[in-house]
Coordinates of C-alpha atoms and ligand atoms in Angstrom, one line a residue:
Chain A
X1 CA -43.1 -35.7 -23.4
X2 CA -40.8 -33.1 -21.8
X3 CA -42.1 -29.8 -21.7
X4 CA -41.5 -27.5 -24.5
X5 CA -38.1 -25.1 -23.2
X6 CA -38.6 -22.0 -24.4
X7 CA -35.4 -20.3 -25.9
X8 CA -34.8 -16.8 -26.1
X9 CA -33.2 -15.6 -29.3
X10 CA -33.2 -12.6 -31.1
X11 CA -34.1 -13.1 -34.6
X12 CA -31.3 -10.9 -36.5
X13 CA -29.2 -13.3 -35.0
X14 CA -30.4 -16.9 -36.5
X15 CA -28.5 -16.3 -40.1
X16 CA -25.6 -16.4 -38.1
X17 CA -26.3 -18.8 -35.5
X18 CA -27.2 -21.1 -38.5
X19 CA -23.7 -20.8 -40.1
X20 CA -22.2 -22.5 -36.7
X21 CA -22.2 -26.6 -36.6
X22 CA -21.7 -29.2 -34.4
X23 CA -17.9 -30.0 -34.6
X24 CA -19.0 -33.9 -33.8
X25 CA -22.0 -34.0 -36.1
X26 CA -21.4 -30.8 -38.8
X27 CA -24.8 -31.8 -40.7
X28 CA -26.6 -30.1 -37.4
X29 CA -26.2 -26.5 -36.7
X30 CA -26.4 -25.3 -32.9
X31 CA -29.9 -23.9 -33.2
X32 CA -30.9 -27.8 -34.7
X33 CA -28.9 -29.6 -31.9
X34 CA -31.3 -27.2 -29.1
X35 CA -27.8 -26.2 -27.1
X36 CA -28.8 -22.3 -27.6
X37 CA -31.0 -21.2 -24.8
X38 CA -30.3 -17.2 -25.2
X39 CA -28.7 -15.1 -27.8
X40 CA -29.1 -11.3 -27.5
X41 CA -27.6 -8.5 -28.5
X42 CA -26.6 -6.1 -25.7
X43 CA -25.3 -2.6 -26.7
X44 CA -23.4 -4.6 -29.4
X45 CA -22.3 -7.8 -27.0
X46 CA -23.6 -11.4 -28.2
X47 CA -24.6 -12.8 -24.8
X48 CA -25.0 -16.2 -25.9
X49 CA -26.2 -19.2 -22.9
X50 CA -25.2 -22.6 -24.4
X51 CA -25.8 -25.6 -22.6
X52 CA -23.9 -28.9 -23.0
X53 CA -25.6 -32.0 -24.4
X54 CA -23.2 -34.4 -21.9
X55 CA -21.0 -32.6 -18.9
X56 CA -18.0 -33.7 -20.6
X57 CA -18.7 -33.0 -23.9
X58 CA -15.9 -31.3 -25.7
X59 CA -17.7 -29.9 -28.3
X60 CA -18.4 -27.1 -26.5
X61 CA -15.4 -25.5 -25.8
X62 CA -15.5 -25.6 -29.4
X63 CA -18.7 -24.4 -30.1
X64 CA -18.0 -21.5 -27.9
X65 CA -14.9 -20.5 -30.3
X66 CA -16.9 -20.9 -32.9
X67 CA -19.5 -18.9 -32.1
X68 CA -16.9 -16.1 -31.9
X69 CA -15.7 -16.8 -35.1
X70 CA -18.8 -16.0 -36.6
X71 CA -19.6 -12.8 -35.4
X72 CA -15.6 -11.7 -35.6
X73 CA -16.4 -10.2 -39.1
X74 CA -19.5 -8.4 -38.1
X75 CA -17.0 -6.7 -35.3
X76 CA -18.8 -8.1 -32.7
X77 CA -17.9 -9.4 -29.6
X78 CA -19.8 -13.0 -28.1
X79 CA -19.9 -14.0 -24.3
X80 CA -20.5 -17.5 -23.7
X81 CA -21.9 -18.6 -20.8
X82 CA -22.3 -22.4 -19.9
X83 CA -25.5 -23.4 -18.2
X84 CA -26.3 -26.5 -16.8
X85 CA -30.3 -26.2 -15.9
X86 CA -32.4 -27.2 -17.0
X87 CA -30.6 -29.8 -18.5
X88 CA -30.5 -30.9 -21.9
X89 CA -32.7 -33.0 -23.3
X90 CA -32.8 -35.1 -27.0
X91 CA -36.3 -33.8 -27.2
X92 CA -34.5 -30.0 -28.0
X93 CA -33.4 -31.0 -31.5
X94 CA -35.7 -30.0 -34.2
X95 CA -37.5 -32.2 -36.5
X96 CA -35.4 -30.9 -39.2
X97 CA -32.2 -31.8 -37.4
X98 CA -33.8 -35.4 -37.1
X99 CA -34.0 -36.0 -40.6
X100 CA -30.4 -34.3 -41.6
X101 CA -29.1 -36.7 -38.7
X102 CA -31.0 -39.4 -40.4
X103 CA -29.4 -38.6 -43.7
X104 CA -26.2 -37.8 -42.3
X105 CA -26.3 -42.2 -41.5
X106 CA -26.9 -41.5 -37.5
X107 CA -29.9 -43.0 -36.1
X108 CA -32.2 -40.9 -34.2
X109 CA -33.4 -41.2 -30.7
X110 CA -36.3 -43.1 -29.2
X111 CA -38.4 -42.9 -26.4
X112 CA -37.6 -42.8 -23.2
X113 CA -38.5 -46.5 -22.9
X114 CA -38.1 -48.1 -26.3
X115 CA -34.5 -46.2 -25.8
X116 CA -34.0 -48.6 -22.5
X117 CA -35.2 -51.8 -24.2
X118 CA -33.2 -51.5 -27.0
X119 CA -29.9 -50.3 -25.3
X120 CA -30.7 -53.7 -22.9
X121 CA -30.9 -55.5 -26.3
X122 CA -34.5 -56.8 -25.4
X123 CA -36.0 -55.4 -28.3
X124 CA -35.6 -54.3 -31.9
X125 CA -36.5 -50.7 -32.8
X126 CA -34.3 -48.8 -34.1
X127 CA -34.2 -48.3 -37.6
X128 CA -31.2 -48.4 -39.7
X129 CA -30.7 -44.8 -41.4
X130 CA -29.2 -47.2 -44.8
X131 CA -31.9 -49.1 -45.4
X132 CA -34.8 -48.5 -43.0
X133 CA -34.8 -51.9 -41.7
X134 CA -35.8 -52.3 -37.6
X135 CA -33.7 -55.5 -37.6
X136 CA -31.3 -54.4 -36.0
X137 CA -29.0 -55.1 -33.2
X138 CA -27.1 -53.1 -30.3
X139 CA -22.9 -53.4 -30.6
X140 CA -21.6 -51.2 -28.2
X141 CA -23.4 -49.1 -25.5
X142 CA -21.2 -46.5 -26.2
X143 CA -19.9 -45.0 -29.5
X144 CA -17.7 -42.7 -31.1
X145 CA -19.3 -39.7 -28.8
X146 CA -21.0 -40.0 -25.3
X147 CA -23.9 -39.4 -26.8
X148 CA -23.9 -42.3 -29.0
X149 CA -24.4 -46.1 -29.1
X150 CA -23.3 -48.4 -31.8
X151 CA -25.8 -50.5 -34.0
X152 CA -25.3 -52.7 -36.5
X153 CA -27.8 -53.6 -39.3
X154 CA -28.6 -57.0 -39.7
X155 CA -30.6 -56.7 -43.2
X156 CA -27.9 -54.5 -45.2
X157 CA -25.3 -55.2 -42.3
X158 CA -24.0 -51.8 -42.2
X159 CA -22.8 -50.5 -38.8
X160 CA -24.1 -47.3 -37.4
X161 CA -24.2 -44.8 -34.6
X162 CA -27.7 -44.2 -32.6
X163 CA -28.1 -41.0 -30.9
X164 CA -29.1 -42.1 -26.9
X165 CA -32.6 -40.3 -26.1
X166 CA -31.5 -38.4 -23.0
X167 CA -34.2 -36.9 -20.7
Chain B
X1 CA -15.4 -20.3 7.0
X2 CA -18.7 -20.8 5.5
X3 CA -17.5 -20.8 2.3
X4 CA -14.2 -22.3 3.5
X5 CA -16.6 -25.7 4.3
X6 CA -18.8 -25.3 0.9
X7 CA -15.2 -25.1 -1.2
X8 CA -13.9 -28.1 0.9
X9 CA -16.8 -29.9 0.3
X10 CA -17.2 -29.6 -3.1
X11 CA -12.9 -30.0 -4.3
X12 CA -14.0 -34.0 -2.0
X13 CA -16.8 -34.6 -4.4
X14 CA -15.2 -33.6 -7.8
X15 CA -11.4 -35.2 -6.9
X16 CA -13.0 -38.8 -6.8
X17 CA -14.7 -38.1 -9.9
X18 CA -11.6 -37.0 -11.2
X19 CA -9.1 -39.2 -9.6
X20 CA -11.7 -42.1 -11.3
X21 CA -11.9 -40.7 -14.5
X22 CA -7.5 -40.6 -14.8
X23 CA -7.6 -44.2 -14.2
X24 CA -9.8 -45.3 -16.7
X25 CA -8.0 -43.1 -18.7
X26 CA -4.7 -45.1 -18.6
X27 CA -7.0 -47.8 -20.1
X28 CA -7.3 -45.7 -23.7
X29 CA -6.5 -48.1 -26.3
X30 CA -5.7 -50.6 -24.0
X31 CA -9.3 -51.9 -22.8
X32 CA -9.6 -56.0 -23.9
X33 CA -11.7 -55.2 -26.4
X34 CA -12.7 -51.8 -28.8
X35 CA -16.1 -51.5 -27.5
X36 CA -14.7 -51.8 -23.7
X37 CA -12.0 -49.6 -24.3
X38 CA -14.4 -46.9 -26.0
X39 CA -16.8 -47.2 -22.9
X40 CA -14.2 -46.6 -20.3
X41 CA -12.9 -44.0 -22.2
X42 CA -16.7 -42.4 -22.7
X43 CA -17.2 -43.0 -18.6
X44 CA -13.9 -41.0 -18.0
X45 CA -15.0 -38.4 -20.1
X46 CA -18.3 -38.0 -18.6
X47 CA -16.2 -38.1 -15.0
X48 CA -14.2 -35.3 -16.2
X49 CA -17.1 -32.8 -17.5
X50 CA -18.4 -33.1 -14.2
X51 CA -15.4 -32.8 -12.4
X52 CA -15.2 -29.3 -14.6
X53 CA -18.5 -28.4 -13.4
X54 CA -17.1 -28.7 -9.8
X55 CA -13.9 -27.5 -9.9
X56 CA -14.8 -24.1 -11.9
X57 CA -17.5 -23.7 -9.3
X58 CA -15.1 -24.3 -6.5
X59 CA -12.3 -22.1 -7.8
X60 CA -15.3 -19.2 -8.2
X61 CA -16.3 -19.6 -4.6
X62 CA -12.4 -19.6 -3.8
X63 CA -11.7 -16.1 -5.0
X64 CA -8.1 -16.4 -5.7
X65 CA -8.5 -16.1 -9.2
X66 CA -7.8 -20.0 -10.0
X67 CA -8.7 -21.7 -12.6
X68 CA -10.5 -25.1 -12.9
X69 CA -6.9 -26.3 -14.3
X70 CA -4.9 -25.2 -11.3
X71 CA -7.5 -27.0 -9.0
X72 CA -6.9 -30.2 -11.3
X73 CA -3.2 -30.0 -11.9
X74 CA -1.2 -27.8 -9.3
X75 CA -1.9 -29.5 -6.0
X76 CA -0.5 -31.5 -3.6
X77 CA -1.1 -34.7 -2.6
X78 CA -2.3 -34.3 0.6
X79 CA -5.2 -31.5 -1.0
X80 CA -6.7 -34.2 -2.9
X81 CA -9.9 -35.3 -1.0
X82 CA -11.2 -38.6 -3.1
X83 CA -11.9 -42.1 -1.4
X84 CA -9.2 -44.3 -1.6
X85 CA -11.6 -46.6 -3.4
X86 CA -11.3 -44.8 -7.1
X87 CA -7.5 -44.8 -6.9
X88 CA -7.0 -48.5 -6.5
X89 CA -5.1 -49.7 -9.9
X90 CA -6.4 -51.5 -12.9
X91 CA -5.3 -55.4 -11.7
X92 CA -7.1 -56.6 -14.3
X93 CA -10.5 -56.1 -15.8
X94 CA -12.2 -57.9 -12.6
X95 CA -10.9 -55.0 -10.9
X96 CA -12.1 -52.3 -13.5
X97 CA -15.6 -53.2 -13.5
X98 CA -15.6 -53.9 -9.7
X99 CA -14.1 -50.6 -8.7
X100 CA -16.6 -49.1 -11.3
X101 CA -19.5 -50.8 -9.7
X102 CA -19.1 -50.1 -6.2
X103 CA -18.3 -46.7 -6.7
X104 CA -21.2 -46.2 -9.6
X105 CA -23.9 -47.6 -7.1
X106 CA -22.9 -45.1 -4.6
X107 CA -22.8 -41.9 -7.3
X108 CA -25.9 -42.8 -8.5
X109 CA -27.6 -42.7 -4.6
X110 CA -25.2 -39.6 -4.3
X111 CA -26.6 -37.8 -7.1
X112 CA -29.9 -38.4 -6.6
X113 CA -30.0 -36.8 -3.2
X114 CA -27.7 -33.9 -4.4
X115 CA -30.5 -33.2 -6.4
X116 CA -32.2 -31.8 -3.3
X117 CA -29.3 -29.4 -2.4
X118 CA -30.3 -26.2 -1.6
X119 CA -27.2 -24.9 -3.4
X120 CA -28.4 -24.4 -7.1
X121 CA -24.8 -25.1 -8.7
X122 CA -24.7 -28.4 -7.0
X123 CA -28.4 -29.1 -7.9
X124 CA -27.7 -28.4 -11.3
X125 CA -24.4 -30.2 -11.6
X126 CA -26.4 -33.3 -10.4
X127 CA -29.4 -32.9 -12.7
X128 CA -27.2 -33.2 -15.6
X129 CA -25.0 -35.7 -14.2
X130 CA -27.5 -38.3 -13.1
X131 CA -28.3 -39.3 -16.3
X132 CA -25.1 -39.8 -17.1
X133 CA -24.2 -42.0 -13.8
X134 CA -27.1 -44.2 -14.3
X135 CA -25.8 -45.6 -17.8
X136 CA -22.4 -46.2 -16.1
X137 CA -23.9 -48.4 -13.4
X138 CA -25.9 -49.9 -15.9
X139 CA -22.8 -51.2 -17.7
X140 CA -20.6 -51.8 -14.9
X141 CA -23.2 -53.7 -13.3
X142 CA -23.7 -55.7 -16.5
X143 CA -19.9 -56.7 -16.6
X144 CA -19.9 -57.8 -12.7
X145 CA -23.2 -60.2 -13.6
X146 CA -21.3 -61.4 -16.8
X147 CA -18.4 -61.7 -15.4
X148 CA -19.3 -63.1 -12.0
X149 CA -21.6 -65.7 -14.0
X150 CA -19.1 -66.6 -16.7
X151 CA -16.7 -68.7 -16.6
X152 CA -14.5 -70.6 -13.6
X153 CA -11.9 -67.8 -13.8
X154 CA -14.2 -65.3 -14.8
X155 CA -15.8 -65.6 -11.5
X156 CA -13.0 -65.9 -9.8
X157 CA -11.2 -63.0 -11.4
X158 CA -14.3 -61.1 -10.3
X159 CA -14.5 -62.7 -7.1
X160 CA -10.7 -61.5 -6.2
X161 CA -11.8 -57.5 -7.4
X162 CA -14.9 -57.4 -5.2
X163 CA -13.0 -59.0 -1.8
X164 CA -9.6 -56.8 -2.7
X165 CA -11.7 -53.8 -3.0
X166 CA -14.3 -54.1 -0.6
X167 CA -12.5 -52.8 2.2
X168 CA -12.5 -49.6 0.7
X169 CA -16.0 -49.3 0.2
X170 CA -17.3 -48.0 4.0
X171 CA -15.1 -45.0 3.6
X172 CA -17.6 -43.6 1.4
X173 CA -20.1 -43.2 4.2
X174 CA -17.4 -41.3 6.7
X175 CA -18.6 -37.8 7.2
X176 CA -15.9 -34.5 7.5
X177 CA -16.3 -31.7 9.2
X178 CA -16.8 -30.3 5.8
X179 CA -19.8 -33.0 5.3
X180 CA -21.4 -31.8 8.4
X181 CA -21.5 -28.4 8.1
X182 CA -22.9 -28.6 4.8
X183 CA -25.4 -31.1 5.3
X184 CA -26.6 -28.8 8.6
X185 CA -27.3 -25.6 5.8
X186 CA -28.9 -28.4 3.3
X187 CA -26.5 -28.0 0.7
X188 CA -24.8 -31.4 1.2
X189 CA -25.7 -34.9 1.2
X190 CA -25.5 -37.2 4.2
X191 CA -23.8 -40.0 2.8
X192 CA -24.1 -42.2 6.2
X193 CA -28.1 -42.6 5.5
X194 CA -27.2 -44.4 2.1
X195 CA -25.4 -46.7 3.5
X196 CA -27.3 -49.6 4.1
X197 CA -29.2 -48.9 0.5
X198 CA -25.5 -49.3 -0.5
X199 CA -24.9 -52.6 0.8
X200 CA -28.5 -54.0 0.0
X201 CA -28.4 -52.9 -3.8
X202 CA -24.9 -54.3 -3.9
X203 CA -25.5 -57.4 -2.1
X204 CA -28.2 -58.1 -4.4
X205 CA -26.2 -57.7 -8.0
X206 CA -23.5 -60.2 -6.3
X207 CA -25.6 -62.8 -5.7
X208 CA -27.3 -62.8 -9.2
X209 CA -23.6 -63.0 -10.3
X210 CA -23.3 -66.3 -8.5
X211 CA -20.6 -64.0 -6.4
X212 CA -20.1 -64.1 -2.5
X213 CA -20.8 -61.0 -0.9
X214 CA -17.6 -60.6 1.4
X215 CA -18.1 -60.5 5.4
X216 CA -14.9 -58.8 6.2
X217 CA -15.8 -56.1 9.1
X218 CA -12.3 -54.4 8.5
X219 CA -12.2 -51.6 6.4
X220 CA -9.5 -48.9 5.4
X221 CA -9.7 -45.4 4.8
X222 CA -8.3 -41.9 4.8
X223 CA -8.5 -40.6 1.1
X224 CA -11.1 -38.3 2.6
X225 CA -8.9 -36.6 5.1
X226 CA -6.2 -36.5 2.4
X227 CA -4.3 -39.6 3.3
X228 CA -3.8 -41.6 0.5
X229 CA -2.3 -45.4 -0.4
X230 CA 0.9 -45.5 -2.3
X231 CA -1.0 -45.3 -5.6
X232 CA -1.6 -41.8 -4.9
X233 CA 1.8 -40.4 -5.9
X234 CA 2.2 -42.2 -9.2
X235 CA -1.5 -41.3 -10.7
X236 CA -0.6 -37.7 -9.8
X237 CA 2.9 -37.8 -11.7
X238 CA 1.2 -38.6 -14.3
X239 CA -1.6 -36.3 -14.7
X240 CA 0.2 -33.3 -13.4
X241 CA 3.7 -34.3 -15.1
X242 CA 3.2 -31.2 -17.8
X243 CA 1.8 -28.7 -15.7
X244 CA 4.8 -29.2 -13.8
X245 CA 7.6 -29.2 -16.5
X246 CA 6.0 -26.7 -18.6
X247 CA 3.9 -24.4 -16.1
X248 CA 1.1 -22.9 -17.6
X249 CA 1.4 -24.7 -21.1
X250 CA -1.9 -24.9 -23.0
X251 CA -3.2 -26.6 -26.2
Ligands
ZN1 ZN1 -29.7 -51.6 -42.9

């Protein structure tokens, strides 16, 4: 297991934090997807450190406006800044991020190394978020998002996206 | 001219990535099949958020107030530093997935000792981006075994790419002054020790793919000093084509 990154957020701030999503998966807030490292509040400035789950992922220019957004009507101003280390990690989305992801129809990730046998199509293990099932087979190594793979279910049949553990 | 050699040194390492991720760009909703043409796509993108990461470091350490965009979009041929490797065309898929490989082998060796640099930035940069790399050799490697151990023309679709685009493969090892000064202050990589991991790791993957590893001694190069084949102009018409008719445009 990785170890545990501590984030550094200043509590008045979550119910707001909350109300931003990820423009690729909206089911997960930032704070569920683990991309918030530091929000304070400094002499009324949102200094917010956001970290992107891929380099190129364009959600975060996104994010970043968003994240404005949301405090605009509290008359506060946010600075984003982008950090790279230490580097994201699927192991920074929350348990309750999982299961929305799961319900959402996205399949979570594995472990480091099931992850590997399964995106070599040596084994069967990831589970289809329709009907459960582990029979299951890989499509595409990449999918709609750079941080997804496509699967397709070979019990109900229904295609689906599987979120790449990335360590 | 510290500084000078750290900016050159990084605009060399971001403009292949760059130059690479345009040309699997002009493959977007033309790969031969959708989950092809959605991996290229995915590879460019990765290619370009790292490029990003370079280029916004690079215009920082410039200090004229660029932007990553006017590093990307507003210069001249000669100023772009990648291998002449990345910016050979897409033939056919053969050459796609060869030009991928051969460049993906040496990112992945790249990144892995950038992740020693004693500049933080390009530590970082590398941390994130190895990941990343890894998956794209993973695939491209894939498609040169399948490929190479397909089919009569398969393999000799995939046999044409690797000899057409082997002689652009020892440029990646040529140091510039840039290189040296920045591997003296540990901050850059020396790409001549990889070589011969290059070549062995390489020849390997070929000859699983029932592929001849070419013998050729004579190699081309000058992307790296700036000097670029005749593919050079046409890539950047089309990249730069509307920071150029409409300067400054955004959307
Ligand atoms: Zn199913």
């Amino acid at each position: 297991m990785a170890l545990t990154q501590t984030v550094n957020i200043d509590q008045h701030l979550i119910p707001i934090l909350e109300q931003v999503s990820d423009p690729e998966i909206p089911v997960l807030t930032v704070l569920d997807l683990g991309v918030i490292r530091e929000a304070i509040e400094v002499d009324g400035v949102i200094k917010v450190k956001l970290t992107p789950t891929y380099s190129g992922c364009p959600a975060m220019d996104v994010i970043g406006d968003d994240l404005k957004a949301a405090f605009n009507p509290l008359g506060k101003s946010v600075e984003v800044e982008l950090i790279l280390s230490p580097a994201w990690s699927t192991d920074w989305i929350s348990e309750a991020g999982l299961l929305k992801m799961e319900e959402y129809g996205i399949a979570r990730p594995l472990s480091e190394s099931a992850d590997k046998e399964v995106l070599l199509g040596n084994a069967k293990k990831v589970i289809c978020p329709q009907c459960k099932s582990t029979n299951t087979h890989l499509v595409s190594q990449f999918g709609s998002t750079a941080c997804k793979a496509l699967f397709k279910c070979d019990d109900c049949l229904e295609p689906f996206d599987y979120f790449k553990c990335l360590k | 001219m510290k500084q000078n050699n750290l900016y050159n040194y990084i605009i060399s390492i971001a403009d292949n990535s760059l130059i690479l991720a345009q040309r699997l760009g002009e493959l977007c909703g033309h790969g031969p099949t959708l989950e092809t043409d959605i991996a290229g796509t995915n590879i460019s993108l990765d290619l370009i958020g790292q490029t990003r990461n370079y280029y916004q470091y690079a215009a920082k350490i410039q200090g004229e107030g660029k932007t990553e965009d006017d590093l990307a979009f507003l210069r001249l041929e000669r100023e772009y530093k990648n291998v002449l490797l990345v910016e050979q065309p897409n033939d056919h898929f053969g050459f796609v997935m060869g030009r991928q490989y051969l460049f993906d082998v040496f990112h992945l060796l790249f990144m892995t000792e950038m992740l020693n640099s004693k500049d933080e930035t390009l530590a970082a940069i590398a941390k994130k981006g190895i990941k990343e790399v890894s998956y794209h050799k993973r695939f491209s490697g894939d498609w040169v075994k399948r490929l190479g151990d397909g089919t009569e023309e398969s393999n000799a679709k995939m046999q044409e790419a690797i000899d057409d685009l082997w002689v652009y493969t020892d440029e990646l090892f040529d140091l510039t002054e840039a290189d040296k000064a920045m591997i003296a202050d540990g901050i850059g990589v020396d790409t001549s020790k990889l070589k011969e991991l290059y070549y062995a790791e390489i020849s390997e993957l070929l000859k699983e793919a029932n592929l001849t590893v070419p013998e050729g001694k004579y190699f081309t190069r000058g992307g790296k000093k700036g000097i670029h084949s005749e593919h050079m102009g046409y890539i950047l018409s089309d990249l730069q084509y509307m920071q150029r008719t409409y300067p400054n445009m955004e959307w």
